[in-house]
Coordinates of C-alpha atoms and ligand atoms in Angstrom, one line a residue:
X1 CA 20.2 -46.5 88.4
X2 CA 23.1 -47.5 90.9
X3 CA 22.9 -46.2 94.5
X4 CA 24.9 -44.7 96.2
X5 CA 27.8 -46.9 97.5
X6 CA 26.2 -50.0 96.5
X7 CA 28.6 -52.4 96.0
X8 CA 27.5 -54.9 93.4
X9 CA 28.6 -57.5 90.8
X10 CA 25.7 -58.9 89.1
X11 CA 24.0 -59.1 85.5
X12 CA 26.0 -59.6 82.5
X13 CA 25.8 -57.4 79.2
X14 CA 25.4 -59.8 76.4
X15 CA 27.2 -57.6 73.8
X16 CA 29.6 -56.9 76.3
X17 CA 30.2 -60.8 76.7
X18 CA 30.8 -61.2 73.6
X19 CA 33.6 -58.2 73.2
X20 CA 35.0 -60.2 76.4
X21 CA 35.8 -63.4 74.3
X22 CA 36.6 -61.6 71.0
X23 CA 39.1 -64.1 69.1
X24 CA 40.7 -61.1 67.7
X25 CA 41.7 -59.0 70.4
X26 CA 44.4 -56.1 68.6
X27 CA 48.2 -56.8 69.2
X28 CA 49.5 -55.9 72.3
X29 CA 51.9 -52.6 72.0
X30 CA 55.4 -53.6 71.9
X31 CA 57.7 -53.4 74.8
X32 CA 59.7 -50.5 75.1
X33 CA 63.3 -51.1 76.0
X34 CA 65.5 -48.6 78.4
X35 CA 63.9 -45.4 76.5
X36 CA 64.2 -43.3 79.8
X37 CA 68.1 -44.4 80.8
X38 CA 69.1 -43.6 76.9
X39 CA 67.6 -40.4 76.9
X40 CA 68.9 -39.3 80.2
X41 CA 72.0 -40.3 79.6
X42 CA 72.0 -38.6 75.6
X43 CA 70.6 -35.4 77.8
X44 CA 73.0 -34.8 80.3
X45 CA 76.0 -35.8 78.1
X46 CA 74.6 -33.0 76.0
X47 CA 74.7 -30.7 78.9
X48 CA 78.0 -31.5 79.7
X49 CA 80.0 -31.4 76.1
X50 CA 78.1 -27.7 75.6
X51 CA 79.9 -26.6 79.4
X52 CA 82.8 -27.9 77.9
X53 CA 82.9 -26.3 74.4
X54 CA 82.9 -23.0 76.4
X55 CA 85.0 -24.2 78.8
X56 CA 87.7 -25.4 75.9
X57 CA 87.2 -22.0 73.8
X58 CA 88.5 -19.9 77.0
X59 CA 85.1 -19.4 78.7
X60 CA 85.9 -20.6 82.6
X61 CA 89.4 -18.5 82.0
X62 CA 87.5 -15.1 81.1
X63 CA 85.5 -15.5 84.0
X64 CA 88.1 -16.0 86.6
X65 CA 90.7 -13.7 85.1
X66 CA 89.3 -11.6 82.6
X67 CA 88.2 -8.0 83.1
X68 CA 84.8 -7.1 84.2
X69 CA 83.2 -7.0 80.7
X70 CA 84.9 -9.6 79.5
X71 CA 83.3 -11.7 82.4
X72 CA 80.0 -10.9 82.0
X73 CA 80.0 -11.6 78.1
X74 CA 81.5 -15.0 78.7
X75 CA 78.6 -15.5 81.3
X76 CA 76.3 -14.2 78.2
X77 CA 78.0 -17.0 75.9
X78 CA 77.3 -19.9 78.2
X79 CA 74.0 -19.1 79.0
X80 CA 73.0 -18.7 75.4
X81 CA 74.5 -21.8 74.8
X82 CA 72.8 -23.6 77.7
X83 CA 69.5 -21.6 76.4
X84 CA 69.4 -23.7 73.0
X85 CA 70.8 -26.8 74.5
X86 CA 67.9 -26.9 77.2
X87 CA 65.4 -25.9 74.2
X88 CA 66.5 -28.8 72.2
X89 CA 66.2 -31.4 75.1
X90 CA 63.0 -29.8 75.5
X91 CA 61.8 -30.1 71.5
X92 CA 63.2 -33.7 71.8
X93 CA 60.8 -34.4 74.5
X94 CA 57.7 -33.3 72.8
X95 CA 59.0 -35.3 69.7
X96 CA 56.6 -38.0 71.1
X97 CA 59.2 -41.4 70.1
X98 CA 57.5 -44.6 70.6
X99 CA 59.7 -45.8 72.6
X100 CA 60.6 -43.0 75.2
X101 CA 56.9 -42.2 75.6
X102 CA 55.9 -45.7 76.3
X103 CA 58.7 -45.6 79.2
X104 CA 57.7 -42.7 80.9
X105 CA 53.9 -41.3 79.7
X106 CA 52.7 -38.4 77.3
X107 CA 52.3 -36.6 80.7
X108 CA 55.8 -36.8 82.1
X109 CA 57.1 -35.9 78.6
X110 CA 55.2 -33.1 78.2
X111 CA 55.9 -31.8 82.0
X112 CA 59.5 -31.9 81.3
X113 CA 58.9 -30.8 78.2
X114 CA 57.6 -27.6 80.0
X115 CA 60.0 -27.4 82.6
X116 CA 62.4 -27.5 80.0
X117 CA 61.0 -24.5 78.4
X118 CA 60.8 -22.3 81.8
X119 CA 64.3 -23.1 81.9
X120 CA 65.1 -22.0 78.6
X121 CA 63.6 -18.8 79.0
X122 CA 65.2 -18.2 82.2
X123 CA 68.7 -18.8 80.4
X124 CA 68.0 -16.7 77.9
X125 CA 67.4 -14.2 80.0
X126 CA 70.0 -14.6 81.5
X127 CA 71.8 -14.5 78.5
X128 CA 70.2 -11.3 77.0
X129 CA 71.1 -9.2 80.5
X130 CA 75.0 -10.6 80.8
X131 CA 75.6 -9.4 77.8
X132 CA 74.1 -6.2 77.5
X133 CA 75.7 -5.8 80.5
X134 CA 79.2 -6.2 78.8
X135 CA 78.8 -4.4 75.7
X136 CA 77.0 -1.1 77.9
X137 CA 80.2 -1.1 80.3
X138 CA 82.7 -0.8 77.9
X139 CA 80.1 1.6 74.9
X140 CA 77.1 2.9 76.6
X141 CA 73.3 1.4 77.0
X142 CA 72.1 2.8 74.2
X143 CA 75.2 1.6 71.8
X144 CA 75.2 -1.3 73.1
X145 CA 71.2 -1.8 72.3
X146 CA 71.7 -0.8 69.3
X147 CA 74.7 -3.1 67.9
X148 CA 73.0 -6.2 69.7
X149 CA 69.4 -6.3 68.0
X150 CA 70.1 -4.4 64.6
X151 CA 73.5 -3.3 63.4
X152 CA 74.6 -6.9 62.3
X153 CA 72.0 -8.3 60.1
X154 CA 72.1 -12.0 62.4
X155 CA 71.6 -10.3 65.8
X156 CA 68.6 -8.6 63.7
X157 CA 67.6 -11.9 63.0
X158 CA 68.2 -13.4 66.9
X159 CA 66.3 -10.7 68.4
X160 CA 63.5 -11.8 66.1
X161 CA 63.9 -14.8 67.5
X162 CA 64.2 -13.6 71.3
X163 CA 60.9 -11.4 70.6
X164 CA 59.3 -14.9 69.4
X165 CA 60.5 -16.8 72.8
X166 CA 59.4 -14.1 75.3
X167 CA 56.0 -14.2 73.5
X168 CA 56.0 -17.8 73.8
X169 CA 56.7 -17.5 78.0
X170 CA 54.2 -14.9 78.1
X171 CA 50.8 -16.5 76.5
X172 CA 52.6 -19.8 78.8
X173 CA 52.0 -18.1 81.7
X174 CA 49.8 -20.0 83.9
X175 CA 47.1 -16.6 84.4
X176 CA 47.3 -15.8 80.8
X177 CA 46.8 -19.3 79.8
X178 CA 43.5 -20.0 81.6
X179 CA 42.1 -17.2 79.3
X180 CA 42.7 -18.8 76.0
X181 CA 41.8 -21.5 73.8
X182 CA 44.2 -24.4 74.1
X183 CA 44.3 -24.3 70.2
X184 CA 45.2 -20.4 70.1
X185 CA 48.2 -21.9 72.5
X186 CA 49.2 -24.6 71.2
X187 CA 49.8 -23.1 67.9
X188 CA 51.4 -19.8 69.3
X189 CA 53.5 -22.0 70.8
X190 CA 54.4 -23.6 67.8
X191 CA 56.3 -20.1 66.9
X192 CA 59.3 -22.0 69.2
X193 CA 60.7 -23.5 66.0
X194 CA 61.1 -20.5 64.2
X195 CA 62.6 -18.9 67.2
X196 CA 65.4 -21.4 67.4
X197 CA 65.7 -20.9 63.6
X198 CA 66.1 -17.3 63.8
X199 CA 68.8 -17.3 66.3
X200 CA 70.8 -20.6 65.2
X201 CA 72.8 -18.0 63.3
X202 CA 74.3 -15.9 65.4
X203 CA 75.4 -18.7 67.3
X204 CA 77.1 -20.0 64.5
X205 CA 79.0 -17.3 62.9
X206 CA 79.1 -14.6 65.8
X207 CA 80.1 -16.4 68.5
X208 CA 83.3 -17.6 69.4
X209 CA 82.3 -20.9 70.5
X210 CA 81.3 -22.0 67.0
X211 CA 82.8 -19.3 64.6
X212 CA 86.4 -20.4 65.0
X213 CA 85.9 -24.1 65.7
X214 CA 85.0 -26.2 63.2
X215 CA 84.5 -29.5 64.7
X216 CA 82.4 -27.7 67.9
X217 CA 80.0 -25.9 64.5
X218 CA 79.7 -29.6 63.4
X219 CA 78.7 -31.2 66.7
X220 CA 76.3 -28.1 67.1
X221 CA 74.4 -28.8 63.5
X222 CA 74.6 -32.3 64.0
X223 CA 72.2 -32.2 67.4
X224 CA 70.3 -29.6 65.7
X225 CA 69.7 -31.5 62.3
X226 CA 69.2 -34.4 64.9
X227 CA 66.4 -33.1 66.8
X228 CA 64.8 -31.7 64.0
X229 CA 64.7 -35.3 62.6
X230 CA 63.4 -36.6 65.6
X231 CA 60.2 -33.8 65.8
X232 CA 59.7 -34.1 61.8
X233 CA 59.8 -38.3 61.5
X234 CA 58.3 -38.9 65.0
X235 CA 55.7 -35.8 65.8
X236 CA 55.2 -34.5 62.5
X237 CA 55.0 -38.1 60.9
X238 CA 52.5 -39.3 63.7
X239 CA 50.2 -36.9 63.3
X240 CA 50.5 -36.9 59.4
X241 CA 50.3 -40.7 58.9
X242 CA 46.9 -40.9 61.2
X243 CA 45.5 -37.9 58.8
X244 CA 46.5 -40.2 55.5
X245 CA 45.2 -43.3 57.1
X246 CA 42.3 -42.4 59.3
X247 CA 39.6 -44.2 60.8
X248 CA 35.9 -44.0 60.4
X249 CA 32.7 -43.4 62.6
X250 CA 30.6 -46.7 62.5
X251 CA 28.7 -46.0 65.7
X252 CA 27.4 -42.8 67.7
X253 CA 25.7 -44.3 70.7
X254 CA 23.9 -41.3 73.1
X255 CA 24.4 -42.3 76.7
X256 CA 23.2 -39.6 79.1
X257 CA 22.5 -35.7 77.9
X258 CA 26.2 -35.0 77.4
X259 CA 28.1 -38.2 76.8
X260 CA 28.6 -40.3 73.9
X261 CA 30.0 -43.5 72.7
X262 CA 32.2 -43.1 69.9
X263 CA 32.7 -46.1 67.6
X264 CA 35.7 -45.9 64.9
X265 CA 36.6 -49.1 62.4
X266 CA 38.4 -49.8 59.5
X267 CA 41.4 -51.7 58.4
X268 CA 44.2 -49.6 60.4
X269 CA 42.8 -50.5 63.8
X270 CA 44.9 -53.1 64.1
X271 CA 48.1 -51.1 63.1
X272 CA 47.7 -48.5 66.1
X273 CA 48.4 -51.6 68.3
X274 CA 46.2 -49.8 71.0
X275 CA 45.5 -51.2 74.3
X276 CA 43.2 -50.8 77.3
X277 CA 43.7 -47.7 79.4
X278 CA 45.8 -45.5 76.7
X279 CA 44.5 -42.8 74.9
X280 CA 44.8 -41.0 71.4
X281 CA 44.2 -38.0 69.8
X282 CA 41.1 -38.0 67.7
X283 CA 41.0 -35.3 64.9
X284 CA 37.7 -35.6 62.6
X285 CA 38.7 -34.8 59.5
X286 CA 36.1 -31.5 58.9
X287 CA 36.1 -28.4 58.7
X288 CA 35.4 -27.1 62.0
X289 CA 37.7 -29.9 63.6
X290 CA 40.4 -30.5 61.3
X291 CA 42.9 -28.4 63.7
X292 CA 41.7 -29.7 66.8
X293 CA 43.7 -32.8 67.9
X294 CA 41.7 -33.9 71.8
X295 CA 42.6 -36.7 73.8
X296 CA 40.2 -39.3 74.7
X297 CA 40.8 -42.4 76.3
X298 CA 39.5 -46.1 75.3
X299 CA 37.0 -46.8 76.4
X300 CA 36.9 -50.8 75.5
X301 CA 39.6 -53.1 74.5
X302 CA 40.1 -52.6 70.7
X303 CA 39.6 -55.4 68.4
X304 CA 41.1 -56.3 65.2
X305 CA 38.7 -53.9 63.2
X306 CA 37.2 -51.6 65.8
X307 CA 37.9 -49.0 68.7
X308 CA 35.3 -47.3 71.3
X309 CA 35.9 -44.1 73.1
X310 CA 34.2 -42.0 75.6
X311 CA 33.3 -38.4 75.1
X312 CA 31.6 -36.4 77.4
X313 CA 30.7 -33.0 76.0
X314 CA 32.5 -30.2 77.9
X315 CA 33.3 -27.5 75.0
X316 CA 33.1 -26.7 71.8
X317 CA 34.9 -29.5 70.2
X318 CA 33.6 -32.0 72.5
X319 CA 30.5 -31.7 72.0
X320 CA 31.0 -31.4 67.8
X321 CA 32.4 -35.3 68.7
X322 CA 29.1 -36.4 70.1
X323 CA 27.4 -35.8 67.1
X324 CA 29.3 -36.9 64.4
X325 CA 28.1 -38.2 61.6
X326 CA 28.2 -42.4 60.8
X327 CA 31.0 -42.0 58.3
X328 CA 33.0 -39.3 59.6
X329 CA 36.8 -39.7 58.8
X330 CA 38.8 -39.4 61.9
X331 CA 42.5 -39.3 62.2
X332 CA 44.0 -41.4 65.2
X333 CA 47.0 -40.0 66.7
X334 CA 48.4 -42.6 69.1
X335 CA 47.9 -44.3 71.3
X336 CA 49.6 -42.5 74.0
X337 CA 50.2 -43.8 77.7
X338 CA 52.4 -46.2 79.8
X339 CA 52.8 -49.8 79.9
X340 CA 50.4 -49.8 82.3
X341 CA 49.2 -53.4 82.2
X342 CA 52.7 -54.8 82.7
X343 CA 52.7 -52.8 86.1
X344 CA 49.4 -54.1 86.9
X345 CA 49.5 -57.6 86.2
X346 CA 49.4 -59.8 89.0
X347 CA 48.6 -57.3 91.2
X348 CA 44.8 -56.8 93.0
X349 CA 43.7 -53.3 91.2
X350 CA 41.9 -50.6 92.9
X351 CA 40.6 -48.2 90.5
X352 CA 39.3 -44.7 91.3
X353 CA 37.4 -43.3 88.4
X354 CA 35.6 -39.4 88.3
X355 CA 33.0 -39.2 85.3
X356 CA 34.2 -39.6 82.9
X357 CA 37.6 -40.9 83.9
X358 CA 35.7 -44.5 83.8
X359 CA 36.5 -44.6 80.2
X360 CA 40.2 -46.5 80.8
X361 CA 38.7 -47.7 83.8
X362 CA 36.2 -49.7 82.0
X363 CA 38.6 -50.6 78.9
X364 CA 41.1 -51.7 81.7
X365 CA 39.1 -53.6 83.7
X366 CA 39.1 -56.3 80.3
X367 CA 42.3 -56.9 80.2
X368 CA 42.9 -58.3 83.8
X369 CA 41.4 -62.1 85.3
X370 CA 40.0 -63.1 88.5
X371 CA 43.2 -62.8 90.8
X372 CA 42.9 -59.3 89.9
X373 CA 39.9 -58.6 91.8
X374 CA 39.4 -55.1 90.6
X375 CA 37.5 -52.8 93.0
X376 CA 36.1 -49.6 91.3
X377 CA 35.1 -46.8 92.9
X378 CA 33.3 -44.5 90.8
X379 CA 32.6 -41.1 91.6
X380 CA 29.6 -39.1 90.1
X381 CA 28.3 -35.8 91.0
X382 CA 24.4 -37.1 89.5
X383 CA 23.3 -40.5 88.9
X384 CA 22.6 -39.5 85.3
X385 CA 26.7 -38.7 84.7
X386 CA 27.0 -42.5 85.1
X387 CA 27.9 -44.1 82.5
X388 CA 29.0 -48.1 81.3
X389 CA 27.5 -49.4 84.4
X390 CA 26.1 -52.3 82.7
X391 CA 29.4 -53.1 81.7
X392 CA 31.5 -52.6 84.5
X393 CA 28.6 -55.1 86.6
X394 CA 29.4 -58.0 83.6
X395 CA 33.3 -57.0 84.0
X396 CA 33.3 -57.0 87.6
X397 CA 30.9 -60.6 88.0
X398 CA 33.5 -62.4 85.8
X399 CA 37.0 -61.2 87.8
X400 CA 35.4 -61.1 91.7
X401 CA 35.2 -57.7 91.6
X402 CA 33.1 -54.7 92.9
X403 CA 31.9 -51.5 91.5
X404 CA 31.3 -48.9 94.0
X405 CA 29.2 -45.9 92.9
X406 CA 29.9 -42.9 94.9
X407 CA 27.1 -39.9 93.5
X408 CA 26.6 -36.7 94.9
X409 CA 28.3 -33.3 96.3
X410 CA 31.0 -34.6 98.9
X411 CA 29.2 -32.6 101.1
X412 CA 26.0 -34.3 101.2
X413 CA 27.5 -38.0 100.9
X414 CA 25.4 -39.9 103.2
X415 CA 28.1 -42.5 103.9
X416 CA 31.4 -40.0 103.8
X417 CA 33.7 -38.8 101.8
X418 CA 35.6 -41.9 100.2
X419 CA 38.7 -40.3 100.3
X420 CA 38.9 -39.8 103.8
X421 CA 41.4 -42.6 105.1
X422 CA 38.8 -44.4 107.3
X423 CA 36.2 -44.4 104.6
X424 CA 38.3 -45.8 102.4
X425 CA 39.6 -48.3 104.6
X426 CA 36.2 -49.4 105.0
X427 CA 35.2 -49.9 101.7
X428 CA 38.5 -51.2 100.9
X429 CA 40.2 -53.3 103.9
X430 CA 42.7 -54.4 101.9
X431 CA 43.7 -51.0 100.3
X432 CA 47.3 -50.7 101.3
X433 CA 47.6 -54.4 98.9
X434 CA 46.8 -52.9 95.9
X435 CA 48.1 -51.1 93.1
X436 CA 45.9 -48.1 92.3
X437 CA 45.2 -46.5 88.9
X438 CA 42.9 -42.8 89.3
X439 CA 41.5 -41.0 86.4
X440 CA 39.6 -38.2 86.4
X441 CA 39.9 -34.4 87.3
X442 CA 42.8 -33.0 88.9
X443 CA 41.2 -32.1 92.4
X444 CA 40.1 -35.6 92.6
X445 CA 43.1 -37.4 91.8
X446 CA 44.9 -35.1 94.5
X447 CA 41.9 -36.3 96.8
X448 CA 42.0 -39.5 96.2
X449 CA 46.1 -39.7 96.5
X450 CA 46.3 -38.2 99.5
X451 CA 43.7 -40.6 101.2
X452 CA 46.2 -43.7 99.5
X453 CA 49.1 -42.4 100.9
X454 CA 47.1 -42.3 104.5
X455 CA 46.1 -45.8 103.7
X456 CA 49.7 -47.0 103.3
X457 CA 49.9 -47.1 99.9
X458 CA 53.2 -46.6 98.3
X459 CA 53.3 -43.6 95.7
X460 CA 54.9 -46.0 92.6
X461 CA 51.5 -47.8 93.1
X462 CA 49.2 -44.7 92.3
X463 CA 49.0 -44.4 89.0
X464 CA 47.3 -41.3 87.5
X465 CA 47.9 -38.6 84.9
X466 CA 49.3 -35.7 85.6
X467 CA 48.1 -32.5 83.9
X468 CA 50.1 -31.5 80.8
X469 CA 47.7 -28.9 78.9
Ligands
FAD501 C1 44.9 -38.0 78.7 C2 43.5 -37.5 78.6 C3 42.5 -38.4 78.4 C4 41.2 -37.9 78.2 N1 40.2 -38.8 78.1 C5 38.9 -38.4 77.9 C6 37.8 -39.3 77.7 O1 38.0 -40.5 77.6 N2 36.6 -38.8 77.6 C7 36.3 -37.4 77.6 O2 35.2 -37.0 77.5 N3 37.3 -36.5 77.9 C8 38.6 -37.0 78.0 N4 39.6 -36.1 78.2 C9 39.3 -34.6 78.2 C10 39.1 -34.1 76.8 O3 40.3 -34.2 76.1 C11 38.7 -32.7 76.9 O4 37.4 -32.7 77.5 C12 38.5 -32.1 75.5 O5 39.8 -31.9 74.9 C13 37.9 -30.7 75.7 O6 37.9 -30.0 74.5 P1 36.7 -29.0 74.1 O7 37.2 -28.1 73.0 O8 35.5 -29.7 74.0 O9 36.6 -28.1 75.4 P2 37.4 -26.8 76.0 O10 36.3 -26.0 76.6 O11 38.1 -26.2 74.8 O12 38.3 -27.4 77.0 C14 37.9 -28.0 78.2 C15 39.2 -28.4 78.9 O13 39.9 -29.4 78.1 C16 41.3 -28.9 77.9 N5 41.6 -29.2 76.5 C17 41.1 -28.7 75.4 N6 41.6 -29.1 74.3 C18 42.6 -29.9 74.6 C19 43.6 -30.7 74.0 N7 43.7 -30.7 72.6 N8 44.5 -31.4 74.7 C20 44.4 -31.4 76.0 N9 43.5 -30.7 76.7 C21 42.6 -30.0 76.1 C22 41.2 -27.4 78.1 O14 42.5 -26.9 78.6 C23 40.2 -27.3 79.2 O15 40.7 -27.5 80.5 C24 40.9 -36.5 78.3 C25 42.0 -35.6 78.5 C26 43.3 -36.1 78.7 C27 44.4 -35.2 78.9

């Protein structure tokens, strides 16, 4: 059992060793190209052809010189335009493409890919007051009510669709959220789609930005039809591709009372061109977990034929994964995360790993040599969470590095908190060198960046992920 902060880097794990000098490491993933400068670039030139299709049918014009109600429902028409173009930058950037999520992270995408929903929301808003607004002024509030949501059978349809989209924002709303599943969510969520779909036809034939200009109604279904490429090939393909091809439990290795090792194989291993320190979505195929997609991270290099992850039990699902059966199919969804290794190489690593965050720790710690010199600090609340210490000793002996165990409450560690500066600093003199990589829960990876920044370490070397659930 390690002590606390005992810095060590002895004894070797024989099966380990061997894992270490597999011939047949996987393929690397391949590189992926100026993803984030394309996408930018394809986003705002998006924003700024919408602006102008209003702009060209009369839109600016109304506003400056129009009368009262004619303003406000030409502020109604851009902001519903701006609405669906923010959706459908926002759809694109769940649409998980290879190439843009290696650039930038699962996490990122996802953030903006929330940010770009809030924003949505609050144009359409926006939208739905500016022009009830307009039509009340010149007919009444209860006229105008009336012809917006049910006298024409497509603004029936859009404020369907509006319905769908403030139900969305509501069950997204970070106090309602806590109190359900992510599941129940996530597939709520999902309703977006149908949202969009409900309203693209009012846009079309109702407003004058599209009604009476053909080339403008072409450029508008093109994106659309786009995007909806883009989610059905690239999401939608992912996740049914790992579901046709899945992978399949060899090994179910106990490791403490809640944590498991997780062993999957078979001849698509190779194919998911996974690497140390990214992570997938593992979906057993059975009944009970058939609908639940969960990350996990791996937890050792994959090989040509095989592929270990971590999973400490922490719900229902979780704990359904430490007790699979030998056998079990399991679709892989992935792997997700950055090109992490290209930042890291050549660099001395510091890695900051809470329970069972040591999963990529311990996978990445293979993929680096000696002039690494990995220190890993590993932070436990009980000597019984620790897991792979065996491992990370053989991994640590062979690159001149150090494992640091830190276990207990903060408040009772003997030798301080390792995330104050000076702690740190003594542990690691050369901390400000390194490039650091932190996985584990949020509160700790806000700990332990703090105390990095203290040290003088720059922020583009922290690596962590943000939370995107
Ligand atoms: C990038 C990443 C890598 C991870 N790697 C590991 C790992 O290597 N080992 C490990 O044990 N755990 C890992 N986790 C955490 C693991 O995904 C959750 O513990 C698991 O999803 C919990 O599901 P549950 O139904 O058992 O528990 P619940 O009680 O349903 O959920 C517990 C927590 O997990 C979140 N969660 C639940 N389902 C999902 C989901 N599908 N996607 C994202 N978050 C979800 C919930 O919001 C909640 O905060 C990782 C999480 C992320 C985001």
């Amino acid at each position: 059992m390690p002590e606390q902060q005992t810095e060590t880097g002895s004894g070797r794990h024989p099966r380990l060793t061997a894992r270490i000098h597999h011939p047949q490491r996987a393929r690397r993933p391949r590189h992926p190209g100026p993803a984030l400068s394309d996408a930018l670039t394809f986003a705002i030139a998006f924003i700024v052809v919408t602006i102008g299709i209003w702009v060209r049918h009369g839109g600016w014009d109304t506003i400056v010189a129009g009368s009262w109600a004619e303003a406000w429902e030409s502020a109604g028409a851009l902001t519903g335009l701006l609405a669906t173009a923010v959706a459908l930058i926002g759809i694109a950037l769940a649409a998980r493409t290879h190439r843009f999520e290696r650039a930038i992270g699962l996490d990122r995408a996802l953030l903006w890919h929330r940010w770009m929903g809030e924003t949505a929301a609050l144009l359409l808003a926006i939208h739905i007051i500016t022009t009830l607004v307009a039509y009340s002024s010149r007919e009444g509030l209860a006229a105008a009510i009336s012809e917006l949501t049910g006298e024409e059978q497509y603004m029936a349809l859009a404020t369907v669709g509006a319905l769908g989209m403030l139900l969305i924002t509501v069950i997204s709303l970070g106090f309602i959220r806590r109190h359900l599943a992510y599941e129940t969510w996530y597939y709520i969520h999902l309703l977006i789609y149908a949202s969009l779909a409900l309203a693209f036809a009012h846009e079309i034939f109702l407003g004058t930005d599209f009604a009476f200009d053909p080339l403008a109604r072409a450029f508008w279904i093109a994106v659309t039809a786009f995007v909806l490429c883009l989610v059905l090939v690239s999401r939608w393909g992912r996740a049914i591709r790992s579901i046709v091809r899945p992978l399949t439990v060899l090994a179910v290795t106990p490791l403490n009372d809640v944590a498991a090792t997780v062993e999957l194989g078979g001849r698509n291993v190779t194919d998911l061109r996974a690497a140390a320190g990214q992570f997938a979505l593992l979906r057993p195929l059975t009944r009970k977990l058939v609908w639940q997609p969960h990350p996990y991270s791996i937890s050792a290099a994959p090989t040509v034929d095989r592929i270990r992850f971590t999973i400490k039990a922490l719900g229902g699902a979780s704990e359904m994964m430490t007790h699979l059966p030998v056998g079990t199919k399991v679709a892989v969804e992935g792997p997700y995360g950055t090109k992490i290794y290209e930042q890291l190489r050549g660099r001395k690593l510091l890695l900051i790993a809470g329970g069972v965050g040591i999963a990529p720790v311990r996978s990445l710690m293979e993929d680096f040599g000696p002039d690494a010199e990995p220190v890993v600090i590993y932070r436990a609340r009980r000597a019984a969470e620790i897991v792979h210490y065996d491992e990370l000793v053989a991994l640590a002996d062979t690159r001149n590095g150090r494992i640091i165990p830190v276990v207990g409450r903060t408040s009772d560690l003997a030798d301080g908190n390792p995330f104050d500066p000076d702690v740190m600093q003594a542990l690691v003199p050369d901390v400000a060198e390194r490039i650091a990589v932190v996985c584990g829960s949020q509160p700790m990876i806000h700990a332990a960046f703090q105390c990095l920044r203290a040290c003088g370490m720059a922020p583009a070397d922290i690596h962590f992920e943000r939370i995107w659930w």
